[in-house]
Amino acid sequence: MLAIHALLTPIPRRRITIPKLTPFILSPSESSSSSFSGLISFHRRWRSYRGITSMAGSGTISTESTPEHVTEKWFSVPELRLRNHRFSVPLDYSKTSPKITVFAREIVAVGKEEQALPYLLYLQGGPGFEGPRPSESGGWIQRACEEFRVILLDQRGTGLSTPLTSSSMLQFKSANDLADYLVHFRADNIVNDAEFIRVRLVPNADPWTILGQSFGGFCALTYLSFAPQGLKQVLITGGIPPIGKACTADDVYDAGFEQVVRQNEKYYKRFPEDVEIVRELVTYLAESEGGGVPLPSGGVLTPHGLQTLGLSGLGSSTGFERLHYMLERVWDPILVPGSPKRISHFFLNAFETWHSFDTNPLYALLHEAIYCDGASSSWSAHRLRETFECKFDAVKAAKEGQNVLFTGEMIFPRMFDEIHALKPFKAAADLLAKKEDWPPLYDAAKLKTNKVPVAAAVYYEDMYVNFKLVMETASQISGIRLWITNEYMHSGLRDAGRQILDHLFGMINGKKPLF
């Protein structure tokens, strides 16, 4: 049942001028005291913010729109009130550049539209995935709305934030043009966007609380590194990245392959009948013309492609079950005696929808780039796989009667040959894999002197974010509190959001004292 709107006594509003500078992450040229051009760029941006105003007093922002911030009308889903905000932000914050749109959705519990609530920004996992689309109150959103005004951000390039889709990216005339564009869609600029939004949305441009899930936690560490003055508290679930090297991708995949082997062992122990099903399927694919079978959209399913089902199937709470039920229907029935054996359309279609590359190609294009902090990834997962090939050679395993192992959260070059939605972007992906001059994502010295309260849920058996690497990074963040648990998998926030958020709030607000 919907909550009844509370009758609130109107509180007078007063117009104020924000007296402080937007704390952008500066480009290296702006950070250098010897860069006069960088300082000019910085001060131009400061002059443009001096006239920014917001409505304070009631805790809400004026519905008056400006060219750089459009506020839409409130609408409802069960037990929640929502309204949309669209911001016009620079593609490149370090210089005058074209504008893109960044979309954010404001959410409150019904009846709290005019209440003075603190703000909580949610940073989605990914990279390349939009924020949640709530259809009702529940889970972590319901819990957060008890205390906060929640902001769901569509990170740049996703959802309604000038989306980079398999169709929109075809507008670029060359792979170089696309690659040059995509370099602006990592955590550094996601944080720049968040700061752009905060000073226009939060009364008095006050600091806000952020909640980062998975890759959103990576963004949270970037935020702590370069714009901590915008943060009141930081909550992280399954998302503490490795830091301290120019590129940490090799460390991630070296540890990742070992964890994936263990997840495969668990899967086949749960579903032993799938051992033979997968072997038979791999043999069928390898012996098909061209080493695979056509997919409905125009790609091809090969033994290597089949192994990528582990990306989602081995790491989430219901992944094992979903993968098993998918494999149950891999073959068409023989209705006419003598008809050849065929893979079912159900299975082929399910395979294509499993990864969401057709709707979220940014994930594949930038996946290794999120680990680059001044050096190239050079197709790290592909290189590291060669060292584990004795375990991950699917065709050899099927012939020798061994378990065929699925791979984990890894992007391989051949996916840009075999997956139809990714084919047009193969050359751009290769340019990104070879790019060496990536700007920094973290400041280890700043993290060691961090003053912002941080609480993080760490999942001991997380396939996506390795526990050992998490602990190495956490030891370098001053003031962080860890909740280490094997009760949940990487999808814990989705599976038990209220419980997890309750625990993190208790840690960060002193209800769960230090031991």
Coordinates of C-alpha atoms in Angstrom, one line a residue:
M1 CA 0.0 0.0 0.0
L2 CA 1.2 3.5 -0.8
A3 CA 2.1 5.7 2.0
I4 CA -0.1 8.8 2.5
H5 CA 1.5 12.2 1.7
A6 CA 2.3 14.0 5.0
L7 CA 0.9 17.5 5.4
L8 CA 3.9 19.6 5.9
T9 CA 4.0 23.2 7.1
P10 CA 5.6 25.3 4.3
I11 CA 9.1 26.5 5.1
P12 CA 10.1 29.8 3.5
R13 CA 12.8 29.4 0.9
R14 CA 15.7 31.7 0.5
R15 CA 18.1 32.1 -2.5
I16 CA 21.8 31.8 -1.7
T17 CA 24.9 31.9 -3.8
I18 CA 27.3 29.1 -3.6
P19 CA 30.5 30.7 -2.5
K20 CA 33.0 28.0 -3.2
L21 CA 34.7 26.4 -6.1
T22 CA 33.6 23.2 -7.7
P23 CA 36.3 20.7 -6.8
F24 CA 37.0 19.2 -10.2
I25 CA 39.6 16.6 -10.7
L26 CA 42.3 18.5 -12.5
S27 CA 44.1 17.2 -15.6
P28 CA 47.8 16.8 -15.2
S29 CA 48.4 20.0 -17.1
E30 CA 46.1 21.9 -14.7
S31 CA 47.7 20.4 -11.6
S32 CA 51.1 21.6 -12.6
S33 CA 52.1 24.9 -11.2
S34 CA 54.2 25.5 -14.3
S35 CA 51.2 25.2 -16.7
F36 CA 49.9 28.6 -17.3
S37 CA 47.3 27.4 -19.9
G38 CA 46.0 24.9 -17.3
L39 CA 45.5 27.6 -14.8
I40 CA 43.7 29.8 -17.3
S41 CA 41.3 26.8 -18.1
F42 CA 40.8 26.3 -14.3
H43 CA 39.9 30.0 -13.6
R44 CA 37.6 30.2 -16.6
R45 CA 35.6 27.4 -15.2
W46 CA 35.6 29.0 -11.8
R47 CA 34.2 32.2 -13.2
S48 CA 31.4 30.2 -14.9
Y49 CA 30.3 28.8 -11.5
R50 CA 30.2 32.0 -9.5
G51 CA 26.7 32.7 -10.6
I52 CA 25.3 29.2 -9.7
T53 CA 22.4 29.4 -7.2
S54 CA 20.3 26.8 -5.5
M55 CA 17.3 26.8 -3.3
A56 CA 18.0 26.1 0.4
G57 CA 16.0 26.0 3.5
S58 CA 13.5 23.3 2.6
G59 CA 16.2 20.9 1.6
T60 CA 15.0 20.8 -2.0
I61 CA 16.3 22.3 -5.2
S62 CA 14.4 24.9 -7.2
T63 CA 12.6 23.3 -10.1
E64 CA 13.7 26.2 -12.3
S65 CA 15.8 24.8 -15.1
T66 CA 19.0 26.3 -16.6
P67 CA 20.8 25.4 -19.8
E68 CA 23.2 23.2 -17.9
H69 CA 20.6 21.6 -15.6
V70 CA 17.1 20.6 -16.5
T71 CA 14.8 19.3 -13.8
E72 CA 11.7 17.4 -14.7
K73 CA 8.4 16.8 -12.8
W74 CA 7.9 14.3 -10.0
F75 CA 6.4 10.9 -10.9
S76 CA 5.5 7.8 -8.9
V77 CA 6.2 4.1 -8.6
P78 CA 4.8 2.2 -5.6
E79 CA 6.0 3.9 -2.3
L80 CA 8.5 6.1 -4.1
R81 CA 8.6 9.5 -5.7
L82 CA 11.0 10.2 -8.5
R83 CA 12.1 13.0 -10.8
N84 CA 14.7 13.3 -13.5
H85 CA 17.7 15.6 -13.9
R86 CA 19.6 16.2 -17.0
F87 CA 23.0 18.0 -16.9
S88 CA 25.0 19.4 -19.8
V89 CA 28.7 18.6 -19.0
P90 CA 32.0 18.8 -20.9
L91 CA 33.2 15.7 -22.7
D92 CA 36.7 16.7 -21.6
Y93 CA 36.9 18.8 -18.3
S94 CA 40.5 19.8 -19.0
K95 CA 39.7 22.0 -21.9
T96 CA 36.9 23.6 -23.9
S97 CA 35.1 20.6 -25.5
P98 CA 31.8 19.5 -26.8
K99 CA 29.0 18.9 -24.3
I100 CA 27.3 15.6 -23.5
T101 CA 24.3 14.9 -21.3
V102 CA 24.5 13.2 -18.0
F103 CA 21.3 11.9 -16.5
A104 CA 20.5 11.4 -12.8
R105 CA 17.3 10.3 -11.1
E106 CA 16.3 11.6 -7.7
I107 CA 14.3 9.3 -5.5
V108 CA 12.6 9.8 -2.1
A109 CA 10.0 7.9 -0.1
V110 CA 6.5 9.0 -0.7
G111 CA 5.7 12.1 1.4
K112 CA 9.4 13.2 1.7
E113 CA 9.6 15.3 -1.4
E114 CA 10.0 18.5 0.5
Q115 CA 11.9 17.2 3.5
A116 CA 15.5 18.3 4.2
L117 CA 17.2 15.0 3.6
P118 CA 20.9 14.3 3.2
Y119 CA 21.9 13.1 -0.3
L120 CA 23.2 9.7 -1.3
L121 CA 24.7 9.1 -4.7
Y122 CA 24.7 5.6 -6.1
L123 CA 27.5 4.5 -8.4
Q124 CA 26.6 1.5 -10.5
G125 CA 28.8 -1.5 -11.3
G126 CA 30.2 -1.9 -14.8
P127 CA 31.9 -0.3 -16.5
G128 CA 29.3 0.7 -19.0
F129 CA 26.0 0.0 -17.2
E130 CA 23.3 2.5 -16.3
G131 CA 21.8 3.0 -12.9
P132 CA 18.8 0.9 -11.6
R133 CA 15.3 1.5 -12.9
P134 CA 13.2 0.9 -9.7
S135 CA 9.6 -0.3 -10.3
E136 CA 8.8 -0.2 -6.6
S137 CA 10.4 0.4 -3.2
G138 CA 12.5 -2.5 -2.0
G139 CA 16.0 -3.7 -1.2
W140 CA 18.8 -1.3 -0.6
I141 CA 16.8 1.6 -2.2
Q142 CA 14.0 1.3 0.3
R143 CA 16.5 1.3 3.1
A144 CA 18.4 4.2 1.8
C145 CA 15.2 6.3 1.3
E146 CA 14.5 6.0 5.0
E147 CA 17.3 8.4 5.6
F148 CA 18.4 9.9 2.3
R149 CA 17.4 11.6 -0.9
V150 CA 18.9 9.0 -3.3
I151 CA 20.5 9.9 -6.6
L152 CA 20.8 7.2 -9.2
L153 CA 23.4 8.2 -11.8
D154 CA 23.5 6.9 -15.4
Q155 CA 27.3 7.1 -15.7
R156 CA 28.4 8.9 -18.9
G157 CA 27.8 6.8 -22.0
T158 CA 25.1 4.7 -20.4
G159 CA 21.3 4.8 -20.1
L160 CA 20.1 8.3 -20.8
S161 CA 23.6 9.9 -20.5
T162 CA 24.5 10.4 -24.2
P163 CA 24.5 6.6 -24.5
L164 CA 27.3 4.8 -26.4
T165 CA 25.5 2.0 -28.0
S166 CA 26.3 -0.5 -30.8
S167 CA 24.3 1.8 -33.1
S168 CA 25.3 5.3 -31.9
M169 CA 29.0 4.5 -32.0
L170 CA 28.7 3.7 -35.7
Q171 CA 28.6 7.5 -36.3
F172 CA 32.3 7.8 -35.8
K173 CA 34.2 7.8 -39.1
S174 CA 37.3 5.9 -37.9
A175 CA 38.6 3.7 -35.1
N176 CA 40.9 6.4 -34.0
D177 CA 38.1 8.9 -33.6
L178 CA 36.1 6.4 -31.6
A179 CA 39.0 5.5 -29.4
D180 CA 39.9 9.2 -28.8
Y181 CA 36.3 9.7 -27.7
L182 CA 36.1 6.6 -25.4
V183 CA 39.1 7.7 -23.3
H184 CA 36.8 10.2 -21.6
F185 CA 34.5 7.6 -20.1
R186 CA 36.5 6.2 -17.2
A187 CA 36.2 6.8 -13.5
D188 CA 38.1 10.1 -13.5
N189 CA 35.4 11.8 -15.6
I190 CA 32.6 9.9 -13.9
V191 CA 33.8 11.6 -10.7
N192 CA 34.0 15.0 -12.5
D193 CA 30.4 14.5 -13.5
A194 CA 29.4 13.7 -10.0
E195 CA 31.0 16.9 -8.7
F196 CA 29.4 18.9 -11.5
I197 CA 26.0 17.5 -10.3
R198 CA 26.6 17.9 -6.6
V199 CA 27.2 21.6 -6.6
R200 CA 24.0 22.1 -8.7
L201 CA 21.8 19.7 -6.9
V202 CA 22.8 19.6 -3.2
P203 CA 21.8 22.7 -1.2
N204 CA 24.8 24.8 -0.3
A205 CA 26.9 22.3 -2.3
D206 CA 27.3 20.2 0.8
P207 CA 29.2 17.0 0.7
W208 CA 27.2 13.9 0.1
T209 CA 27.4 10.2 0.9
I210 CA 28.2 7.8 -1.9
L211 CA 27.5 4.1 -2.3
G212 CA 29.7 2.3 -4.9
Q213 CA 28.8 -1.3 -6.1
S214 CA 31.6 -3.2 -7.8
F215 CA 33.1 -0.8 -10.4
G216 CA 31.2 1.9 -8.6
G217 CA 33.5 1.2 -5.7
F218 CA 36.5 1.8 -8.0
C219 CA 34.9 5.2 -8.8
A220 CA 34.6 5.8 -5.1
L221 CA 38.4 5.4 -4.6
T222 CA 39.0 7.8 -7.5
Y223 CA 36.6 10.2 -5.7
L224 CA 38.6 9.8 -2.5
S225 CA 41.8 10.4 -4.4
F226 CA 40.9 13.6 -6.2
A227 CA 37.8 15.2 -4.8
P228 CA 37.4 14.1 -1.1
Q229 CA 36.0 17.5 -0.2
G230 CA 32.8 16.5 -2.0
L231 CA 32.3 13.4 0.3
K232 CA 30.7 13.1 3.7
Q233 CA 30.8 9.2 3.8
V234 CA 31.7 6.4 1.5
L235 CA 30.1 3.0 1.4
I236 CA 31.5 0.3 -0.9
T237 CA 30.1 -3.2 -1.7
G238 CA 32.3 -5.6 -3.6
G239 CA 34.4 -2.9 -5.2
I240 CA 37.9 -2.1 -3.9
P241 CA 40.4 -2.0 -6.9
P242 CA 44.1 -2.9 -6.9
I243 CA 46.3 0.2 -6.9
G244 CA 50.0 1.1 -6.9
K245 CA 51.0 0.0 -10.4
A246 CA 50.8 1.7 -13.8
C247 CA 48.5 -1.1 -14.9
T248 CA 47.1 -3.7 -12.5
A249 CA 45.3 -5.8 -15.1
D250 CA 47.9 -8.6 -15.0
D251 CA 47.5 -8.9 -11.3
V252 CA 43.7 -9.0 -11.6
Y253 CA 43.6 -11.8 -14.2
D254 CA 46.5 -13.8 -12.7
A255 CA 44.4 -14.0 -9.5
G256 CA 41.2 -14.2 -11.4
F257 CA 42.0 -17.4 -13.4
E258 CA 42.9 -19.2 -10.1
Q259 CA 39.5 -18.2 -8.6
V260 CA 37.6 -19.2 -11.7
V261 CA 39.1 -22.7 -11.6
R262 CA 37.7 -23.0 -8.1
Q263 CA 34.3 -21.7 -9.2
N264 CA 34.2 -24.3 -12.0
E265 CA 34.9 -27.0 -9.5
K266 CA 32.0 -25.9 -7.4
Y267 CA 29.7 -25.7 -10.4
Y268 CA 30.4 -29.2 -11.6
K269 CA 30.0 -30.6 -8.1
R270 CA 26.6 -29.0 -7.9
F271 CA 25.5 -30.1 -11.4
P272 CA 27.6 -33.2 -12.3
E273 CA 25.4 -34.0 -15.3
D274 CA 26.5 -30.8 -17.0
V275 CA 30.1 -32.2 -17.3
E276 CA 29.1 -34.4 -20.3
I277 CA 26.6 -31.9 -21.7
V278 CA 29.4 -29.2 -22.0
R279 CA 31.9 -31.7 -23.4
E280 CA 29.4 -32.8 -26.1
L281 CA 28.6 -29.2 -26.9
V282 CA 32.3 -28.2 -27.3
T283 CA 32.9 -31.2 -29.6
Y284 CA 29.9 -30.3 -31.7
L285 CA 31.0 -26.7 -32.1
A286 CA 34.6 -27.6 -32.8
E287 CA 33.6 -30.0 -35.5
S288 CA 31.1 -27.6 -37.1
E289 CA 32.1 -25.8 -40.3
G290 CA 34.3 -22.9 -39.5
G291 CA 34.7 -24.1 -35.9
G292 CA 31.3 -22.8 -34.7
V293 CA 27.6 -22.3 -35.4
P294 CA 25.9 -19.1 -36.5
L295 CA 24.1 -17.0 -33.8
P296 CA 20.7 -15.4 -34.4
S297 CA 22.2 -11.9 -34.7
G298 CA 25.0 -12.8 -37.1
G299 CA 27.8 -13.7 -34.8
V300 CA 29.2 -17.2 -34.3
L301 CA 29.3 -19.5 -31.2
T302 CA 32.7 -21.2 -30.8
P303 CA 34.1 -23.3 -28.0
H304 CA 36.0 -20.2 -26.8
G305 CA 32.7 -18.2 -26.9
L306 CA 30.9 -20.9 -25.0
Q307 CA 33.4 -20.6 -22.2
T308 CA 32.6 -17.0 -21.6
L309 CA 29.2 -18.0 -20.1
G310 CA 31.2 -18.1 -16.8
L311 CA 31.4 -14.3 -16.8
S312 CA 27.9 -14.1 -15.4
G313 CA 27.3 -17.8 -14.5
L314 CA 30.0 -18.4 -12.0
G315 CA 30.0 -15.2 -9.9
S316 CA 26.5 -14.2 -8.8
S317 CA 24.2 -15.8 -6.3
T318 CA 21.9 -17.4 -8.9
G319 CA 24.4 -17.8 -11.7
F320 CA 25.0 -21.5 -11.2
E321 CA 21.3 -22.2 -11.5
R322 CA 20.7 -19.9 -14.5
L323 CA 23.6 -21.6 -16.3
H324 CA 22.4 -25.1 -15.6
Y325 CA 18.8 -24.4 -16.7
M326 CA 20.2 -22.9 -19.9
L327 CA 22.3 -26.0 -20.6
E328 CA 19.3 -28.2 -20.0
R329 CA 17.8 -26.9 -23.3
V330 CA 20.9 -26.9 -25.4
W331 CA 19.7 -29.4 -28.0
D332 CA 16.6 -29.5 -30.2
P333 CA 14.5 -32.7 -29.9
I334 CA 14.7 -35.2 -32.8
L335 CA 11.1 -35.1 -34.1
V336 CA 11.8 -36.9 -37.4
P337 CA 14.0 -40.0 -37.3
G338 CA 17.3 -39.5 -39.0
S339 CA 17.3 -35.7 -38.6
P340 CA 20.7 -34.3 -37.6
K341 CA 21.4 -33.1 -34.1
R342 CA 21.2 -29.3 -33.7
I343 CA 21.7 -26.7 -31.0
S344 CA 18.3 -25.2 -30.1
H345 CA 17.4 -21.6 -31.0
F346 CA 16.5 -21.2 -27.4
F347 CA 20.1 -21.8 -26.3
L348 CA 21.6 -19.7 -29.1
N349 CA 19.3 -16.8 -28.2
A350 CA 20.0 -17.2 -24.5
F351 CA 23.7 -17.1 -25.1
E352 CA 23.4 -13.8 -26.9
T353 CA 21.3 -12.1 -24.2
W354 CA 23.6 -13.5 -21.5
H355 CA 26.3 -10.8 -21.7
S356 CA 24.3 -7.7 -22.8
F357 CA 27.1 -6.7 -25.3
D358 CA 24.4 -5.6 -27.8
T359 CA 23.0 -3.1 -25.3
N360 CA 26.1 -2.3 -23.2
P361 CA 29.2 -2.6 -25.5
L362 CA 31.1 0.0 -23.4
Y363 CA 31.7 -2.8 -20.9
A364 CA 33.7 -4.8 -23.4
L365 CA 35.5 -1.8 -24.8
L366 CA 36.7 -0.3 -21.5
H367 CA 36.9 -3.3 -19.3
E368 CA 40.7 -3.6 -19.1
A369 CA 41.1 0.2 -19.3
I370 CA 39.7 0.6 -15.8
Y371 CA 42.9 -1.0 -14.5
C372 CA 45.2 1.3 -16.5
D373 CA 46.9 4.0 -14.4
G374 CA 49.6 5.2 -16.8
A375 CA 50.3 2.1 -19.0
S376 CA 48.6 -0.2 -21.5
S377 CA 46.8 -3.4 -20.7
S378 CA 48.0 -5.0 -23.9
W379 CA 45.0 -7.5 -23.9
S380 CA 46.0 -8.7 -20.4
A381 CA 43.3 -11.4 -20.1
H382 CA 44.3 -12.9 -23.4
R383 CA 48.0 -12.9 -22.5
L384 CA 47.5 -14.4 -19.1
R385 CA 45.1 -17.1 -20.4
E386 CA 48.1 -18.5 -22.4
T387 CA 49.8 -19.3 -19.1
F388 CA 46.7 -21.2 -18.0
E389 CA 45.9 -22.7 -21.4
C390 CA 46.6 -26.2 -20.1
K391 CA 43.5 -25.8 -18.0
F392 CA 41.3 -23.7 -20.3
D393 CA 41.8 -25.5 -23.7
A394 CA 38.2 -26.5 -24.1
V395 CA 38.6 -28.7 -27.2
K396 CA 41.5 -30.6 -25.6
A397 CA 39.6 -31.1 -22.3
A398 CA 36.5 -32.5 -24.2
K399 CA 38.7 -34.9 -26.2
E400 CA 40.5 -36.1 -23.0
G401 CA 37.4 -36.5 -20.9
Q402 CA 38.3 -33.6 -18.6
N403 CA 36.0 -30.9 -17.3
V404 CA 35.6 -28.0 -19.7
L405 CA 36.3 -24.8 -17.7
F406 CA 34.3 -21.6 -18.2
T407 CA 36.2 -18.3 -18.0
G408 CA 35.3 -15.5 -15.7
E409 CA 35.1 -11.7 -16.0
M410 CA 37.5 -11.4 -18.9
I411 CA 37.4 -9.8 -22.3
F412 CA 39.3 -11.4 -25.1
P413 CA 40.2 -10.0 -28.6
R414 CA 38.4 -12.8 -30.4
M415 CA 35.1 -11.7 -28.9
F416 CA 35.3 -8.7 -31.3
D417 CA 35.3 -11.3 -34.1
E418 CA 32.6 -13.6 -32.8
I419 CA 30.0 -11.3 -31.2
H420 CA 28.1 -9.4 -33.9
A421 CA 27.4 -6.3 -31.8
L422 CA 31.2 -5.9 -31.1
K423 CA 32.6 -6.5 -34.6
P424 CA 32.5 -2.9 -35.8
F425 CA 34.6 -1.8 -32.8
K426 CA 37.5 -4.3 -33.0
A427 CA 40.0 -1.8 -34.3
A428 CA 39.0 0.8 -31.6
A429 CA 39.3 -1.9 -28.9
D430 CA 42.8 -2.7 -30.1
L431 CA 43.8 0.9 -29.9
L432 CA 42.5 1.2 -26.4
A433 CA 44.4 -2.0 -25.4
K434 CA 47.6 -0.5 -26.7
K435 CA 47.2 3.0 -25.3
E436 CA 49.9 3.8 -22.8
D437 CA 49.3 7.4 -21.7
W438 CA 46.3 6.8 -19.5
P439 CA 45.8 9.5 -16.9
P440 CA 45.9 8.5 -13.2
L441 CA 42.9 7.1 -11.5
Y442 CA 44.1 7.0 -7.9
D443 CA 46.4 8.9 -5.6
A444 CA 48.0 6.5 -3.1
A445 CA 49.4 9.3 -1.0
K446 CA 46.0 11.0 -0.6
L447 CA 44.4 7.6 0.3
K448 CA 47.0 7.1 3.0
T449 CA 45.9 10.3 4.6
N450 CA 42.2 10.0 3.9
K451 CA 39.9 11.7 6.4
V452 CA 36.5 10.6 4.9
P453 CA 34.8 7.7 6.8
V454 CA 34.7 4.6 4.6
A455 CA 32.9 1.3 5.2
A456 CA 33.2 -1.6 2.8
A457 CA 31.6 -5.0 2.4
V458 CA 34.2 -7.4 1.2
Y459 CA 33.0 -10.8 -0.2
Y460 CA 35.6 -13.5 0.7
E461 CA 34.8 -15.7 -2.3
D462 CA 34.2 -12.8 -4.8
M463 CA 35.1 -14.0 -8.3
Y464 CA 35.1 -10.5 -9.8
V465 CA 37.1 -8.6 -7.1
N466 CA 39.9 -10.8 -5.7
F467 CA 40.0 -10.9 -1.9
K468 CA 43.8 -10.8 -1.7
L469 CA 44.1 -7.8 -3.9
V470 CA 41.3 -6.1 -2.0
M471 CA 43.1 -6.5 1.3
E472 CA 46.4 -5.1 -0.2
T473 CA 44.6 -2.0 -1.3
A474 CA 42.5 -1.6 2.0
S475 CA 45.8 -1.6 4.0
Q476 CA 46.7 1.6 2.1
I477 CA 43.4 3.5 2.8
S478 CA 43.4 5.4 6.1
G479 CA 40.2 5.1 8.2
I480 CA 38.5 2.3 6.2
R481 CA 36.5 -0.3 8.0
L482 CA 36.0 -3.7 6.4
W483 CA 33.1 -6.2 6.8
I484 CA 34.5 -9.4 5.5
T485 CA 31.9 -12.1 4.8
N486 CA 31.4 -15.3 2.8
E487 CA 27.6 -15.2 3.3
Y488 CA 27.1 -13.2 0.1
M489 CA 28.6 -13.2 -3.4
H490 CA 29.4 -10.3 -5.6
S491 CA 25.7 -9.7 -6.1
G492 CA 25.1 -9.2 -2.4
L493 CA 23.7 -5.7 -2.7
R494 CA 21.1 -6.9 -5.1
D495 CA 20.3 -10.1 -3.1
A496 CA 20.2 -8.7 0.4
G497 CA 20.5 -4.9 0.0
R498 CA 18.6 -3.9 3.2
Q499 CA 20.8 -6.1 5.4
I500 CA 24.0 -5.1 3.8
L501 CA 23.2 -1.4 3.9
D502 CA 22.1 -1.7 7.5
H503 CA 25.4 -3.3 8.4
L504 CA 27.5 -0.6 6.6
F505 CA 25.5 2.2 8.1
G506 CA 26.1 0.7 11.5
M507 CA 29.8 0.6 10.9
I508 CA 30.1 4.1 9.6
N509 CA 27.8 5.7 12.1
G510 CA 29.4 4.1 15.2
K511 CA 26.6 1.6 16.0
K512 CA 29.0 -1.2 15.4
P513 CA 32.1 -0.1 17.5
L514 CA 35.6 -1.0 16.6
F515 CA 37.1 -4.2 18.1

